[in-house]
XYZ file of C-alpha atoms in Angstrom:
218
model
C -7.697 -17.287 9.803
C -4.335 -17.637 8.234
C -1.401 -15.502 8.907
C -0.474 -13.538 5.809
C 2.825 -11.424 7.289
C 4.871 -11.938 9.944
C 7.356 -9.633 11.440
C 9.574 -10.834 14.401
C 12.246 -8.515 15.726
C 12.399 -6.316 12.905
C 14.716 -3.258 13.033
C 15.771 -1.092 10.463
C 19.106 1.114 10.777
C 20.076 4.039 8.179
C 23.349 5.606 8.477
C 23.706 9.936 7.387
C 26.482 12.041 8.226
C 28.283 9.707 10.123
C 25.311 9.144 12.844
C 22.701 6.265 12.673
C 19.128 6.031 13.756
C 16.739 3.518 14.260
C 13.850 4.131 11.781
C 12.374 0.973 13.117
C 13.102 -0.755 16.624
C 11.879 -4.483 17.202
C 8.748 -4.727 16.043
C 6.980 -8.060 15.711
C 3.526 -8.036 14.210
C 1.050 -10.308 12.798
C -1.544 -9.858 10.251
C -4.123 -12.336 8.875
C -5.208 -12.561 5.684
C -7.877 -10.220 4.477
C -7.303 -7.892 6.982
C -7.154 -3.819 6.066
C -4.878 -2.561 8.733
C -4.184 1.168 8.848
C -0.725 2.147 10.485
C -0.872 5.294 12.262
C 1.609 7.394 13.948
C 3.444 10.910 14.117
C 6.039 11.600 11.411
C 9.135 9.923 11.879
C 7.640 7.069 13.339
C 8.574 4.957 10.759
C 5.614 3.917 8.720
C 6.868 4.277 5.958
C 9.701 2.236 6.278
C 7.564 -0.785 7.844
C 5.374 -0.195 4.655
C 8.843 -0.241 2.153
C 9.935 -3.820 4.075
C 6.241 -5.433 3.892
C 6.545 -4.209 0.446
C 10.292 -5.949 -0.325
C 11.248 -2.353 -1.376
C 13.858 -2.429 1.020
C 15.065 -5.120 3.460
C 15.731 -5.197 7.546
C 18.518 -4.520 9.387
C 18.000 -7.085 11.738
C 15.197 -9.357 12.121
C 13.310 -11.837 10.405
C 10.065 -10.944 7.701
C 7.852 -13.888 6.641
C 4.925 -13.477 3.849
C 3.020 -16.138 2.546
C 4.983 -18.541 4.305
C 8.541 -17.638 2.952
C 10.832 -15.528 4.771
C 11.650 -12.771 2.647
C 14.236 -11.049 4.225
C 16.290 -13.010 3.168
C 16.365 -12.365 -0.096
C 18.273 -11.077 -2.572
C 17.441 -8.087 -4.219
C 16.483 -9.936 -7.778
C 14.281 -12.002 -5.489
C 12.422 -9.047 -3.928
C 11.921 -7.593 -7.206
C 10.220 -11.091 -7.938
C 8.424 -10.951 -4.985
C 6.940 -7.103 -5.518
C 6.266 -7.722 -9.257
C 3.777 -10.780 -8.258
C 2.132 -10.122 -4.820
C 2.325 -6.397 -4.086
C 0.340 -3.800 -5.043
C 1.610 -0.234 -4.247
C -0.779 3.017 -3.897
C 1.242 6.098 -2.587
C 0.091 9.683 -2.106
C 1.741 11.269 -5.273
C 0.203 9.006 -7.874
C 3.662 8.307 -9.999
C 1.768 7.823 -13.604
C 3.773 8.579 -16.025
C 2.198 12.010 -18.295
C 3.078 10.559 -21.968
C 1.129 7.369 -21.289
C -2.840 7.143 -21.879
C -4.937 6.772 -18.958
C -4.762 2.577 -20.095
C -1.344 2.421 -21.148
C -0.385 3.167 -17.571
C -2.477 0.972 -16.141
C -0.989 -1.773 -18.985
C 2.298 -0.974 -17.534
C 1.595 -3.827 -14.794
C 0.492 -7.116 -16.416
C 3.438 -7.582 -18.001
C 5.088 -7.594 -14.229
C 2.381 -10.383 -13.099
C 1.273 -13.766 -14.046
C -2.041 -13.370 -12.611
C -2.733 -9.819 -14.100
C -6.303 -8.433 -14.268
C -7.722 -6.894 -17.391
C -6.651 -3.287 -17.367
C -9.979 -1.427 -18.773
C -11.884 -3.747 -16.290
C -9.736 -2.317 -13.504
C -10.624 1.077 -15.189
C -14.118 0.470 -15.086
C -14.284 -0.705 -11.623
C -13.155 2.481 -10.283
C -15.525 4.127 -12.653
C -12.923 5.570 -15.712
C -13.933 3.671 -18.254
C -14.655 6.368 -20.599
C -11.529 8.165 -19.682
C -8.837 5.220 -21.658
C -7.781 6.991 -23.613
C -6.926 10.496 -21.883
C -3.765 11.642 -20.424
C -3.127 11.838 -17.179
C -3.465 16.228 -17.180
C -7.127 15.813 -18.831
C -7.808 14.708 -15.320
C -8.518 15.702 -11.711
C -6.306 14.441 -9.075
C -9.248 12.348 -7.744
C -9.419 10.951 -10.951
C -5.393 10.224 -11.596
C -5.389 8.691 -8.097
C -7.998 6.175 -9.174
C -5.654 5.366 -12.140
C -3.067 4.290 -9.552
C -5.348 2.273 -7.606
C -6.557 0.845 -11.180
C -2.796 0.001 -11.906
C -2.503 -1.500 -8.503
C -5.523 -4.382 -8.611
C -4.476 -5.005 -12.275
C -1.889 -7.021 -10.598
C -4.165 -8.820 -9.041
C -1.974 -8.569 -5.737
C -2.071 -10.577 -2.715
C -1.129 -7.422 -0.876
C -1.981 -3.763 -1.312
C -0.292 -1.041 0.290
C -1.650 2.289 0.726
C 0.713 5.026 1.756
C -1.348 7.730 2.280
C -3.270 7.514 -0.652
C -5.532 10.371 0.187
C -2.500 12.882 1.299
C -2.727 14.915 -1.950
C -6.422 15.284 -2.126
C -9.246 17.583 -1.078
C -11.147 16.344 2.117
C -14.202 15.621 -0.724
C -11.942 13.668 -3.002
C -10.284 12.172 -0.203
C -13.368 10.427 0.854
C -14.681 9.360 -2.110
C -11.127 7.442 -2.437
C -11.777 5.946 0.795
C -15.095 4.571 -0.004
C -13.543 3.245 -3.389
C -11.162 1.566 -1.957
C -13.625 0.210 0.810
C -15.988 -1.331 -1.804
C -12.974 -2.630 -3.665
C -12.085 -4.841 -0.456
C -15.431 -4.939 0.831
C -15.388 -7.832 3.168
C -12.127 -6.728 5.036
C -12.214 -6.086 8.522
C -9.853 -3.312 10.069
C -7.008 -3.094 12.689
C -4.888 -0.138 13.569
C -1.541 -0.330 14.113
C 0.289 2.731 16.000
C 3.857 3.515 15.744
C 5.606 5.735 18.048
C 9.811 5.987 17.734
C 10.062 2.976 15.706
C 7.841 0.778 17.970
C 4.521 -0.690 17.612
C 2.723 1.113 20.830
C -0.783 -1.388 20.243
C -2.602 -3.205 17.802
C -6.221 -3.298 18.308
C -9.085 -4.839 16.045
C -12.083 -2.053 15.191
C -14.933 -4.376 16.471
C -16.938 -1.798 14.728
C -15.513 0.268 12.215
C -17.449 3.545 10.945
C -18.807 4.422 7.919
C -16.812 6.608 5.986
C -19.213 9.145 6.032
C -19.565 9.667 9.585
C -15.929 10.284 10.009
C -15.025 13.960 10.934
C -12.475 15.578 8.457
């Protein structure tokens, strides 16, 4: 299988009140395509800024990033703009849908950003809102506005979707039945787990196999 992402001696460095830190400290990784790897680790261990460089939301401090075979840190901030708007789809724990927009206008919002954009009510009715287009988003539950964002996300039709953790704001109920969604949605995915300690990948391993979500203690 193909290599989708490739991170060789990545490190990110923030500057605040005249100090600096390593959020991230040499990490190479490799991911294939049509893997689901979950990236696990206490806070502060930088997930979320490997998930904001993978994404092109922000770039390294050192270090080279390669995805789909073009190295992307490297570019320029027009060009990872580009580069989100037509291979990234983003799913983050606050679901950032905008409250004067229908339940399909905010889904909408994202085919203009992609050549390859899905239908937005099909998106809809794969995650089972189809008769919910033409709500706003406080006529629903938060289960139900975080399967808008995931909607919004596969309407661009990405080659990438990041997750960061979608289930955070949800009841442990909820939270699985967004889990199994987004299982189904990428049903033939197999799973690896990353974990981050300090700003450093501590293993990679490949679930030979994986649970079913509903054997999973909450």
């Amino acid at each position: 299988m193909s290599i989708a992402l490739s991170l060789r001696h990545v490190s990110k460095t923030y500057s605040t009140g005249g100090r600096t830190f390593k959020a991230l400290d040499n990490v190479d990784l490799d991911i294939e395509e049509g893997k689901l790897v979950v990236i696990l680790g206490p806070s502060g261990a930088g997930k979320s800024t490997l998930l904001n460089l993978i994404g092109g939301m922000d770039s390294p401090s050192e270090g080279t990033i390669m995805a789909g075979g073009t190295v992307i840190s490297r570019y320029s901030e027009n060009e990872l703009a580009d580069y989100r708007a037509a291979n990234v789809g983003f799913i983050f724990q606050f679901y950032n849908i905008l409250p004067t927009l229908t339940v399909l206008e905010n889904v909408n919002l994202v085919a203009d950003l992609s050549r390859d954009a899905l239908d937005g009510a099909q998106a809809l009715k794969a995650v089972g809102l189809e008769e919910h287009l033409d709500k706003f988003p406080n006529q629903l539950s938060g289960g139900e506005q975080q399967r808008v964002s995931i909607a919004r996300a596969i309407t661009k039709n990405p080659t990438m979707l990041l997750c960061d953790e979608p289930t955070g704001a949800l009841d442990s109920a909820t939270g699985v039945t967004i889990l199994k969604l987004l299982k189904e949605l990428f049903a033939d995915v197999a799973d690896v787990v990353v974990r981050l300690k300090n700003g450093r990948i501590r293993s990679v391993s490949v679930v030979e196999d994986p649970k079913s979500i509903d054997d999973v203690e909450w």
